[in-house]
Coordinates of C-alpha atoms and ligand atoms in Angstrom, one line a residue:
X43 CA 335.5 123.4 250.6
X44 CA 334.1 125.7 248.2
X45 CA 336.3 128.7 247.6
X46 CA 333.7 131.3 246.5
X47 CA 331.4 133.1 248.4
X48 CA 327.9 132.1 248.5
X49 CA 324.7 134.3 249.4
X50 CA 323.1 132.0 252.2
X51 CA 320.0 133.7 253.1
X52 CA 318.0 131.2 251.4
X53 CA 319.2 128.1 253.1
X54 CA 319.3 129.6 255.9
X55 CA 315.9 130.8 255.4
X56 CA 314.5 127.8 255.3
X57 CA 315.3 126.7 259.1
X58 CA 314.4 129.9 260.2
X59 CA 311.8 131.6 258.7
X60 CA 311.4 134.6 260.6
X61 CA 314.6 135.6 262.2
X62 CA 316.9 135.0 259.8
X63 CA 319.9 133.2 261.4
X64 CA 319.7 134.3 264.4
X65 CA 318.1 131.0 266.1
X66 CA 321.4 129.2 264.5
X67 CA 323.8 132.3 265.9
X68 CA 322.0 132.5 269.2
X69 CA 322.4 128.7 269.9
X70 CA 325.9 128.6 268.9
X71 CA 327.8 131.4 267.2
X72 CA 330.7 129.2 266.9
X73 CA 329.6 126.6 265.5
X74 CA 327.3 128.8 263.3
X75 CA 330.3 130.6 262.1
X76 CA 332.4 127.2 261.4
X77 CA 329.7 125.8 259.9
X78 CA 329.0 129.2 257.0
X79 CA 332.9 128.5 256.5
X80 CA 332.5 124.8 255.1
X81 CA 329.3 125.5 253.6
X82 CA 330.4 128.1 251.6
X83 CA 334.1 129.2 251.5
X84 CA 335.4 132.8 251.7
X85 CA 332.7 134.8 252.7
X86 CA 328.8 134.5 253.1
X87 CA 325.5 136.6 253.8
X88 CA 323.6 135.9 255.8
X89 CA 320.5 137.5 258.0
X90 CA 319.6 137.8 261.8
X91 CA 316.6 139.1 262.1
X92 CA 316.5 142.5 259.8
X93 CA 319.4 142.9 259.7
X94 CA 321.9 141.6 256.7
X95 CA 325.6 140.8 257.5
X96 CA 328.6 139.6 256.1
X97 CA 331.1 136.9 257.4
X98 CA 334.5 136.7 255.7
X99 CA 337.0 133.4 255.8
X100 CA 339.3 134.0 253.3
X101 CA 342.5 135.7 255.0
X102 CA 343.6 137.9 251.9
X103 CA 339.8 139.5 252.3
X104 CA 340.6 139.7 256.0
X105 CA 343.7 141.3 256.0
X106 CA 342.2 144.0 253.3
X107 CA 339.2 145.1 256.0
X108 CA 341.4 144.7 258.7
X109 CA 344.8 145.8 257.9
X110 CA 345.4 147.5 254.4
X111 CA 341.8 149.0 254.1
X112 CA 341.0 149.5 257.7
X113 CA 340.0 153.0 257.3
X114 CA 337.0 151.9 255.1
X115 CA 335.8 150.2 258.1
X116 CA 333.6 151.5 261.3
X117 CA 333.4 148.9 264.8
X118 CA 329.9 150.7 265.3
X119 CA 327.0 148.6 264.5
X120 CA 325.8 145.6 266.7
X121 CA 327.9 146.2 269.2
X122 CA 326.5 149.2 270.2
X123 CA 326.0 147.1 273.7
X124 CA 329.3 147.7 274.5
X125 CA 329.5 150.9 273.5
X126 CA 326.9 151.4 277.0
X127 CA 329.9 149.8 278.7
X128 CA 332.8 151.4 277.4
X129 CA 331.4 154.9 275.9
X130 CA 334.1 156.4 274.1
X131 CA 337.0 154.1 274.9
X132 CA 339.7 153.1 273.1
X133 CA 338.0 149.6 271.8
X134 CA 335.1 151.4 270.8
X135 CA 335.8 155.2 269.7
X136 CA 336.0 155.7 266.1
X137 CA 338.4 158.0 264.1
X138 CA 340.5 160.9 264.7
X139 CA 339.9 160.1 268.8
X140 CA 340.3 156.7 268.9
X141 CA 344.0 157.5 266.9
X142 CA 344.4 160.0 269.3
X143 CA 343.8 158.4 272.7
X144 CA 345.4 155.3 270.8
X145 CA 349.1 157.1 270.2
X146 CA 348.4 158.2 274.2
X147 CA 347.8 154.9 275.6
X148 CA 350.2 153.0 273.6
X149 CA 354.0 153.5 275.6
X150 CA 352.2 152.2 278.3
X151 CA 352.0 148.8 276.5
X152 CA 355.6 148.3 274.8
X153 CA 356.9 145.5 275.5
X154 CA 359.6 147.5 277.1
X155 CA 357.5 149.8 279.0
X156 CA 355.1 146.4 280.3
X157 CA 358.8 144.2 282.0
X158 CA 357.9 146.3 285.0
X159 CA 354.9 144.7 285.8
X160 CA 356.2 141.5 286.1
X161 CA 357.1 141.9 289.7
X162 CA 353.5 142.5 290.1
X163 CA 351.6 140.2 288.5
X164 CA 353.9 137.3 289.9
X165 CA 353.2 138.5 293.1
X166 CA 349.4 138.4 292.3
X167 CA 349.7 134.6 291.6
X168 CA 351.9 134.1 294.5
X169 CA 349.6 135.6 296.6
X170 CA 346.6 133.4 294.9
X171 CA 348.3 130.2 295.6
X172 CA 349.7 130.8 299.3
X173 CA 345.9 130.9 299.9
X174 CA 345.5 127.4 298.0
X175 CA 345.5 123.8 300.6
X176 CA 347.0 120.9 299.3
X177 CA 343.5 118.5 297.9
X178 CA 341.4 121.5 298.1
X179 CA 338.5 122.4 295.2
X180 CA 338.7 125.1 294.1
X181 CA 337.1 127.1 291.0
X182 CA 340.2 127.8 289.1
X183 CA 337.8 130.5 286.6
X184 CA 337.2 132.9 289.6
X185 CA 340.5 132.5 291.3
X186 CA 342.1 133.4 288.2
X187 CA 339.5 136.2 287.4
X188 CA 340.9 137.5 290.6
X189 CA 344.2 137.7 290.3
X190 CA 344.3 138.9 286.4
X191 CA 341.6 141.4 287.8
X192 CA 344.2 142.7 290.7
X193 CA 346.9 142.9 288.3
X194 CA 345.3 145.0 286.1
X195 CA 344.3 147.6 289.0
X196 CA 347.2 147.8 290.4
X197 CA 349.2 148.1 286.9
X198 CA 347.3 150.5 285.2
X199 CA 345.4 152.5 287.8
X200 CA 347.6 151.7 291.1
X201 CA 344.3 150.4 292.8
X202 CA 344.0 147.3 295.3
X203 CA 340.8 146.0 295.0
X204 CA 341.0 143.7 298.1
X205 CA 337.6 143.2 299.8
X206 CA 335.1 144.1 297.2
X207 CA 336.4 141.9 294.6
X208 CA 333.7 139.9 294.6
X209 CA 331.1 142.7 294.1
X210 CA 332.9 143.8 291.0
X211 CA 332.9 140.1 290.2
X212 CA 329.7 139.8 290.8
X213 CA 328.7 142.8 288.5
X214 CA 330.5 141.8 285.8
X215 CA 329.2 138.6 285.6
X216 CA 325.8 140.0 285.7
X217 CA 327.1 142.7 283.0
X218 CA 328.7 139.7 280.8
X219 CA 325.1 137.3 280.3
X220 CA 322.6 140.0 279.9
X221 CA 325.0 142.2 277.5
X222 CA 325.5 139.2 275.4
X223 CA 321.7 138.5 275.4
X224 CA 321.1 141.5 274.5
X225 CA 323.5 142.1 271.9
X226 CA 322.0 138.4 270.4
X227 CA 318.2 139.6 270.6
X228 CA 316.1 141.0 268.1
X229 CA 314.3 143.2 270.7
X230 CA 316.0 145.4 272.8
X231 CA 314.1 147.0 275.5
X232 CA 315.8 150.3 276.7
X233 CA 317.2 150.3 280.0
X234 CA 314.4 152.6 281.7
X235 CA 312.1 150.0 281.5
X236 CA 312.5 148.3 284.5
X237 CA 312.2 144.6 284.0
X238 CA 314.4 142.3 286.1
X239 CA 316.9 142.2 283.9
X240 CA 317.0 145.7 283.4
X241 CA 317.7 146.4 286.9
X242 CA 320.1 143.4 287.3
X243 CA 322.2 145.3 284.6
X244 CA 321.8 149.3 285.6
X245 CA 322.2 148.0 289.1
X246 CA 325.6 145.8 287.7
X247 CA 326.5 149.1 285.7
X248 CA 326.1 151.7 288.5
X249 CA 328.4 149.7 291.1
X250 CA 331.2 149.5 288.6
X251 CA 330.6 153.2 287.3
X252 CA 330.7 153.8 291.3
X253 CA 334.3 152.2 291.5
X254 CA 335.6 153.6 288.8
X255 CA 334.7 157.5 289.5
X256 CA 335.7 156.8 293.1
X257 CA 339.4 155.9 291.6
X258 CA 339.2 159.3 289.5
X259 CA 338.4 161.1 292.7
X260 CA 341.0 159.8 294.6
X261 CA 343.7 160.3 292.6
X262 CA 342.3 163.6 291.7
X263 CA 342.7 164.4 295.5
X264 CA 346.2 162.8 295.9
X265 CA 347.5 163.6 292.6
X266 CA 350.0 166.6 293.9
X267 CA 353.6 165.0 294.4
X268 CA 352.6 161.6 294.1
X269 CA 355.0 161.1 291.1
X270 CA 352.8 157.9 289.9
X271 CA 353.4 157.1 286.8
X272 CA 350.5 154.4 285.7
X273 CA 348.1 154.5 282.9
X274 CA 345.9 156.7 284.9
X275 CA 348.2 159.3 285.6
X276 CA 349.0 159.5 281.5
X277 CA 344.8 159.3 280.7
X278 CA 344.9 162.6 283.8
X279 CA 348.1 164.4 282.2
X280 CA 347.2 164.3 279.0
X281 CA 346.5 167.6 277.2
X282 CA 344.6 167.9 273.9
X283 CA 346.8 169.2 271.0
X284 CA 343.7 171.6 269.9
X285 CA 342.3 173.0 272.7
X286 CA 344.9 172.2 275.0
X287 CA 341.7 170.8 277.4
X288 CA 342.5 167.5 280.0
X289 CA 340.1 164.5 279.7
X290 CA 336.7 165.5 281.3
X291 CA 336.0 162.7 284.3
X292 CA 333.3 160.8 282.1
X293 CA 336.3 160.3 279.4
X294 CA 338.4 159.0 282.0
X295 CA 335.8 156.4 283.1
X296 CA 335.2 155.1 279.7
X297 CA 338.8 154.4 279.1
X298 CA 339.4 152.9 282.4
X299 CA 335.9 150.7 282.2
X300 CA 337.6 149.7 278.7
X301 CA 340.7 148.6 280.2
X302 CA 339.0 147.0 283.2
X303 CA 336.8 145.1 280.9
X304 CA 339.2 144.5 277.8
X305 CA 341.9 143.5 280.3
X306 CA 341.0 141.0 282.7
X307 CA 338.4 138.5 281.6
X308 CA 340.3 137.4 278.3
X309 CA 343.4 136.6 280.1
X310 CA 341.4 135.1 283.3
X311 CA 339.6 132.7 280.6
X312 CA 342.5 132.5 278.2
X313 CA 344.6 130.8 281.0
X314 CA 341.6 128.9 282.6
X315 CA 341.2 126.9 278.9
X316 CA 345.1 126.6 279.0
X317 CA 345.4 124.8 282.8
X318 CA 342.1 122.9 281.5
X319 CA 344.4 121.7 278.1
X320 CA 347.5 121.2 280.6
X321 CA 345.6 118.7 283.1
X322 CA 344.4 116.8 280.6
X323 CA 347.7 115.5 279.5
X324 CA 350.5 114.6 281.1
X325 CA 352.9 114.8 278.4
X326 CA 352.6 118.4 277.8
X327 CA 352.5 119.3 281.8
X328 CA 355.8 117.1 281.6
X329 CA 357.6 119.0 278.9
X330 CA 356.4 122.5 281.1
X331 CA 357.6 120.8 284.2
X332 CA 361.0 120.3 282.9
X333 CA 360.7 124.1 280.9
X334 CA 360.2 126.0 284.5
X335 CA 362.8 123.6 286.4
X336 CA 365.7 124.3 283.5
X337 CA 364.7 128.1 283.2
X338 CA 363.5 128.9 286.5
X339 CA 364.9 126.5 289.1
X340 CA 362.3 127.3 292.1
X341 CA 362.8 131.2 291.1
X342 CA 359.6 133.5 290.7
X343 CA 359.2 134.2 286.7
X344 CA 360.0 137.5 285.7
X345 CA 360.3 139.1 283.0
X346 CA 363.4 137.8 282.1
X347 CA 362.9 134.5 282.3
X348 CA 359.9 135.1 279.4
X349 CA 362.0 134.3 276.5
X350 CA 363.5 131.3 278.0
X351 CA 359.9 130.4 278.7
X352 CA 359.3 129.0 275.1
X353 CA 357.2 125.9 275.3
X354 CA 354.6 127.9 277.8
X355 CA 354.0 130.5 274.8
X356 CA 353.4 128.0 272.5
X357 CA 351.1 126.2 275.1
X358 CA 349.1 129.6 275.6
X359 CA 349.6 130.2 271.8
X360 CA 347.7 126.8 271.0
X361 CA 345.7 127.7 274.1
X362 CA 344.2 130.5 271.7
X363 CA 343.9 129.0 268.7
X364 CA 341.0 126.5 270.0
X365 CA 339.9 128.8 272.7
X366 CA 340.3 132.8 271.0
X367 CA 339.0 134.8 273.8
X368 CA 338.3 137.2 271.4
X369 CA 336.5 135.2 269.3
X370 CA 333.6 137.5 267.6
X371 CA 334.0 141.0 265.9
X372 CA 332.4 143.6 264.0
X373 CA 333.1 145.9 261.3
X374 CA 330.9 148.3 259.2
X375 CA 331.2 149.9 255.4
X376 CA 332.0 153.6 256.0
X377 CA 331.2 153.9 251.9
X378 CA 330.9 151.5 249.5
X379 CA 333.9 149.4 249.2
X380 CA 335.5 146.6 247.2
X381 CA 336.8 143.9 249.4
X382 CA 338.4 140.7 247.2
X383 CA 335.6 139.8 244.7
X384 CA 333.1 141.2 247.2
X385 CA 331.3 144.6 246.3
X386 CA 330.1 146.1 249.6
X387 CA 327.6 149.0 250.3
X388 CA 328.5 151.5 252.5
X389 CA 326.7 150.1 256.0
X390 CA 326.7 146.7 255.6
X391 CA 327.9 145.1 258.8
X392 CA 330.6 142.3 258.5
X393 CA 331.1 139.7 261.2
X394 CA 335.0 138.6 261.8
X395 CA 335.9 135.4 263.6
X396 CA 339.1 133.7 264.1
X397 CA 337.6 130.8 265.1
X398 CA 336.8 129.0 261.4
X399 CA 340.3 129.8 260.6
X400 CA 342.0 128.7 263.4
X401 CA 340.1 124.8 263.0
X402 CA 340.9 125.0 259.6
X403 CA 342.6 122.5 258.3
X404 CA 344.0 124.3 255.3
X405 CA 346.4 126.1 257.6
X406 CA 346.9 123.6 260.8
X407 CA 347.0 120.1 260.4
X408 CA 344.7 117.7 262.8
X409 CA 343.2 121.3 263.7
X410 CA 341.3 119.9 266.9
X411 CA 343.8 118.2 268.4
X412 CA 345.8 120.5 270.8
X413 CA 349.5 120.7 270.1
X414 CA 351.8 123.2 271.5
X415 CA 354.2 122.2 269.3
X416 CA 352.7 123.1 265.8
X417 CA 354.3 126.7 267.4
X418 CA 357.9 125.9 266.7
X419 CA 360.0 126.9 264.6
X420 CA 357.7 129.8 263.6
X421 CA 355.5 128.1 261.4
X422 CA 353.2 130.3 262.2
X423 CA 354.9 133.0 260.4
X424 CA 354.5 130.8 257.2
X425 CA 350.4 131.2 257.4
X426 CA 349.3 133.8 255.5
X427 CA 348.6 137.2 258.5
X428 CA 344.7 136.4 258.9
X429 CA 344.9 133.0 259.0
X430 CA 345.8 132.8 262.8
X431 CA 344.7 136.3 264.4
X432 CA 343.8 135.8 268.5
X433 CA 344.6 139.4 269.0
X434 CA 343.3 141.0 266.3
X435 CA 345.0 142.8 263.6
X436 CA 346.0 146.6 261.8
X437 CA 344.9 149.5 263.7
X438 CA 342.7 148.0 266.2
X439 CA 344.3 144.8 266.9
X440 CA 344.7 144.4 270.5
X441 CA 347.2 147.2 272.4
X442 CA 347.4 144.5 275.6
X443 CA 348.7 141.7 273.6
X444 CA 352.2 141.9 275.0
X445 CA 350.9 142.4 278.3
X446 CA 348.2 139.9 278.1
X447 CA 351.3 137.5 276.8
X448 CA 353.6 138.2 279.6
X449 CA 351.1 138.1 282.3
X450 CA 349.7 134.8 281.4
X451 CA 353.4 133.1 280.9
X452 CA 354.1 134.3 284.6
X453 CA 350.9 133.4 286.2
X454 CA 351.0 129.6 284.4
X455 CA 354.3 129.1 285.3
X456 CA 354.8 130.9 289.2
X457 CA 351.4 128.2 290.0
X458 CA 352.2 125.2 287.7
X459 CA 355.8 125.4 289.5
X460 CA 354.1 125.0 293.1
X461 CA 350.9 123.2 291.9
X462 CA 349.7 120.4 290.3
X463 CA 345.8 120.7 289.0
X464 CA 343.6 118.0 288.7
X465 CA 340.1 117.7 286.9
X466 CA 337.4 116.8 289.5
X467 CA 336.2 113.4 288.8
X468 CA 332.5 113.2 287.8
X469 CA 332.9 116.8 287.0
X470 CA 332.0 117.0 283.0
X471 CA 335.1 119.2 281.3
X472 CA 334.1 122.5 280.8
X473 CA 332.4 123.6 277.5
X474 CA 332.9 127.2 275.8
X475 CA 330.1 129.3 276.0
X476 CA 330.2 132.9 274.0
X477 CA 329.8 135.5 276.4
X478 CA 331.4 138.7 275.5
X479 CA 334.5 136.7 275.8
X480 CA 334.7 132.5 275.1
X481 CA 334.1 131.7 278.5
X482 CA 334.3 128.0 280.4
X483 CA 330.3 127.3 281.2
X484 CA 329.9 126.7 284.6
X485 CA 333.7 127.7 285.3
X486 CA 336.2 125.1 285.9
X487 CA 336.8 123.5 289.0
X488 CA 339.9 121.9 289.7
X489 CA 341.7 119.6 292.9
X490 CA 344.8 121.7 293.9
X491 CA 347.8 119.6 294.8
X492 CA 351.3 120.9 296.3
X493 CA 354.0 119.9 294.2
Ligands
HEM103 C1 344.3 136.8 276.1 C2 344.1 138.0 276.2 C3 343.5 138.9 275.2 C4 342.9 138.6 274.0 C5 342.7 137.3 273.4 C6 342.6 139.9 273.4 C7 341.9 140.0 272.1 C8 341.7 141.2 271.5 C9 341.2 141.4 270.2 C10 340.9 140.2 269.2 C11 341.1 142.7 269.9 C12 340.7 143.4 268.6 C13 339.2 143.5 268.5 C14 338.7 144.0 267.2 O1 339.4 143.9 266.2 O2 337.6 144.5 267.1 C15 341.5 143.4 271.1 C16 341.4 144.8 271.3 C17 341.8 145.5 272.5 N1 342.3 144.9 273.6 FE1 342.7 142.9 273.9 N2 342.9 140.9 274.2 C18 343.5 140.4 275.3 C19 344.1 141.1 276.4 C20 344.0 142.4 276.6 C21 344.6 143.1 277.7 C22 345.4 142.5 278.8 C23 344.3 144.5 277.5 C24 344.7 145.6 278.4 C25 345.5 145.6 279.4 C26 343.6 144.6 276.3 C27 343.1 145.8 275.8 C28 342.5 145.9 274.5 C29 342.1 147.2 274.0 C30 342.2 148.5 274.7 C31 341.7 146.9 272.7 C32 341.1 147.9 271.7 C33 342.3 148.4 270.8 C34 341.8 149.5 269.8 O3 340.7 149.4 269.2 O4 342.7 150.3 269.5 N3 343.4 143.3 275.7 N4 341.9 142.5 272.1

């Protein structure tokens, strides 16, 4: 592998006359990102449609735009898509609000603060699997969707989402393909124009903008003595240092929409890949088998038990190296900056993936074989910091990662304890498809056998 960075317009040109890249990128942006990274090394250039970017491999460049010069860098840009989503909330504000709204949110997610939940979100996969018959089908991507979905309701914003579930299912699905096409097309028709996409998605937009001011309401109505003390109830509390104002109702939306869409779909799809990895070899459901009988005996997992539950980290661990849920993000040049050898002008967009590093073989040996083991002994910590980054890193790296961690370990383990899942036969594995998260196409459907 070359270890310089190489302008690739021109090559790239060449395939693609007119739009740059983006045929390449559209078809595959994984692949198109692992495939700039053997081509040419730390970083490239490259161009979809008008617009020039930036792609960076080399971790020491990483960790400067991501960690040590972070404040050089903007998220706006491209993904100005999800800004429609999410407005002003926390993954997408900028500056002095997002470090605001940042130090608010944050006890929320300690890792001391999040043991509470446990209860919860074991009960959430209890719940799932006491609906589950012995030889049944079932599509593992939307029962899990479901339950990491509930957990996050009921955690943050005390909310039971019971019989409309699949309408908010249903809209962010719709929300997830045409966002994604739209955030990978040249042309972007505004929303007013009323094609049948358009209203799919305003339509999509509108119900979930309907649920989440309906939550505001209500707890605006029941808020006097009810003592809660969720992530709503610090969002509604808060008071600006400056103006000493509370959040206006359209701030509250965009940072519950963020949490509602940050939160659930990476860990649904996160622990979809991992039961996909799990059924395809025995040995490792083996090891985990023996794992939850010595530390859990039968027992619901709780928090405690997370520590003890070693070999399922590493499983989900591996589970996002080849599968980062996260896999795609976006930084801009607030002024002209410096990055390694690579001079920068202020607004030139970079794109950030873990991907290429995480199948690099440089850092992980036999990179696409899946091996939970690789994970011990913290070898990991011998990598240099952006070599393996599923959650992000510096300033913006992901404030749910210990939740995300916790709630995953207790899902796999309260269903692998009870369940044994089984791929379909003549049902092709599931591929990754990259949606606004790396999502199974198609789902993944599973046989469900008691234990
Ligand atoms: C497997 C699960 C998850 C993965 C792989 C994941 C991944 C990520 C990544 C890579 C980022 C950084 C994006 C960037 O640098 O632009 C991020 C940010 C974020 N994540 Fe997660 N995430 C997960 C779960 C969660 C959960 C459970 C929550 C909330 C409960 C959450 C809330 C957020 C928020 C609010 C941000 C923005 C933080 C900021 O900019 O200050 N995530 N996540």
């Amino acid at each position: 592998m070359m270890s310089q960075g190489v302008t690739v317009e021109r090559s790239l040109m060449k395939e693609t006359i007119i739009g740059g890249s983006l045929n390449a990128f559209r078809k595959d942006p994984l692949l198109f990102m692992l495939q700039l990274h053997h081509m040419y090394g730390d970083y490239a250039r490259f161009r979809l449609g008008p617009y020039r970017f930036y792609a960076v491999f080399n971790p020491d460049m990483l960790k400067e735009v991501m960690v040590t010069k972070a404040d050089a860098f903007s998220k706006a840009g491209a993904f100005d898509e999800i800004k429609r989503l999410t407005g002003e909330g926390l993954v997408m504000s900028e500056g002095a609000h997002h470090d605001r709204q940042r130090r608010m949110v944050q006890p929320k997610f300690t890792r001391g603060h999040i043991r509470k939940y446990s209860q919860q979100m074991a009960q959430s996969a209890s719940s799932l699997t006491e609906k589950w018959i012995h030889g049944q089908h079932r599509d593992l991507t939307y029962d899990l969707f479901s339950i990491t979905f509930d957990i996050i309701a009921r955690t943050m914003f005390s909310y039971d989402s019971g019989e409309i579930l699949q309408q908010i299912k249903g809209a962010f699905d719709s929300i997830n393909r045409i966002a994604t096409e739209k955030i990978r097309s040249l042309v972007r028709l505004p929303l007013l124009i009323p094609t049948r996409q358009n209203r799919e998605y305003t339509a999509a937009l509108r119900k979930l903008d309907e649920i989440v001011y309906s939550i505001i309401a209500n707890r605006k109505i029941n808020q006097e003595g009810d003592g809660r003390e969720d992530l709503l109830s610090v969002l509604m509390n808060a008071v600006d240092e400056t103006d000493q104002t509370r959040m206006s109702d359209r701030q509250l939306r965009d940072e519950l929409m963020t949490m509602f869409l940050a939160g659930h779909e990476t860990t649904a799809h996160t622990l979809a890949w991992a039961f996909d990895f799990i059924m395809r070899r025995p040995d490792i459901e083996e090891k985990l088998l023996q794992e939850w009988s010595r530390v859990l005996g039968g027992d619901l997992p709780t928090a405690d038990h997370f520590g003890d539950l070693v070999y399922t980290q590493n499983v989900l661990w591996e589970t996002l190296r080849l599968r980062p849920a996260g896999y795609l993000t976006m930084r801009s040049a607030l002024a002209d900056t410096r990055v390694g050898s690579l001079q920068l002008r202020r607004g030139d967009a970079l794109m950030i993936s873990p991907y290429p590093l995480h199948m690099s073989a440089d850092y992980f040996e036999d990179p696409e074989t899946f091996c939970p083991e690789r994970f011990e002994n913290a070898h990991v910590k011998s990598l240099p910091l952006m070599a393996y980054f599923p959650f992000g890193a510096g300033p913006r790296s992901c404030i749910g990662n210990h939740f995300a961690m916790l709630e995953m370990v207790i899902i796999i383990a309260a269903i692998g304890q009870k369940f044994r899942l089984r791929p379909i036969p003549n049902h092709p594995p599931a591929v990754p498809e990259a949606l606004l998260t790396l999502s199974p196409k198609g789902g993944i459907w599973v046989t469900v056998e008691r234990r």
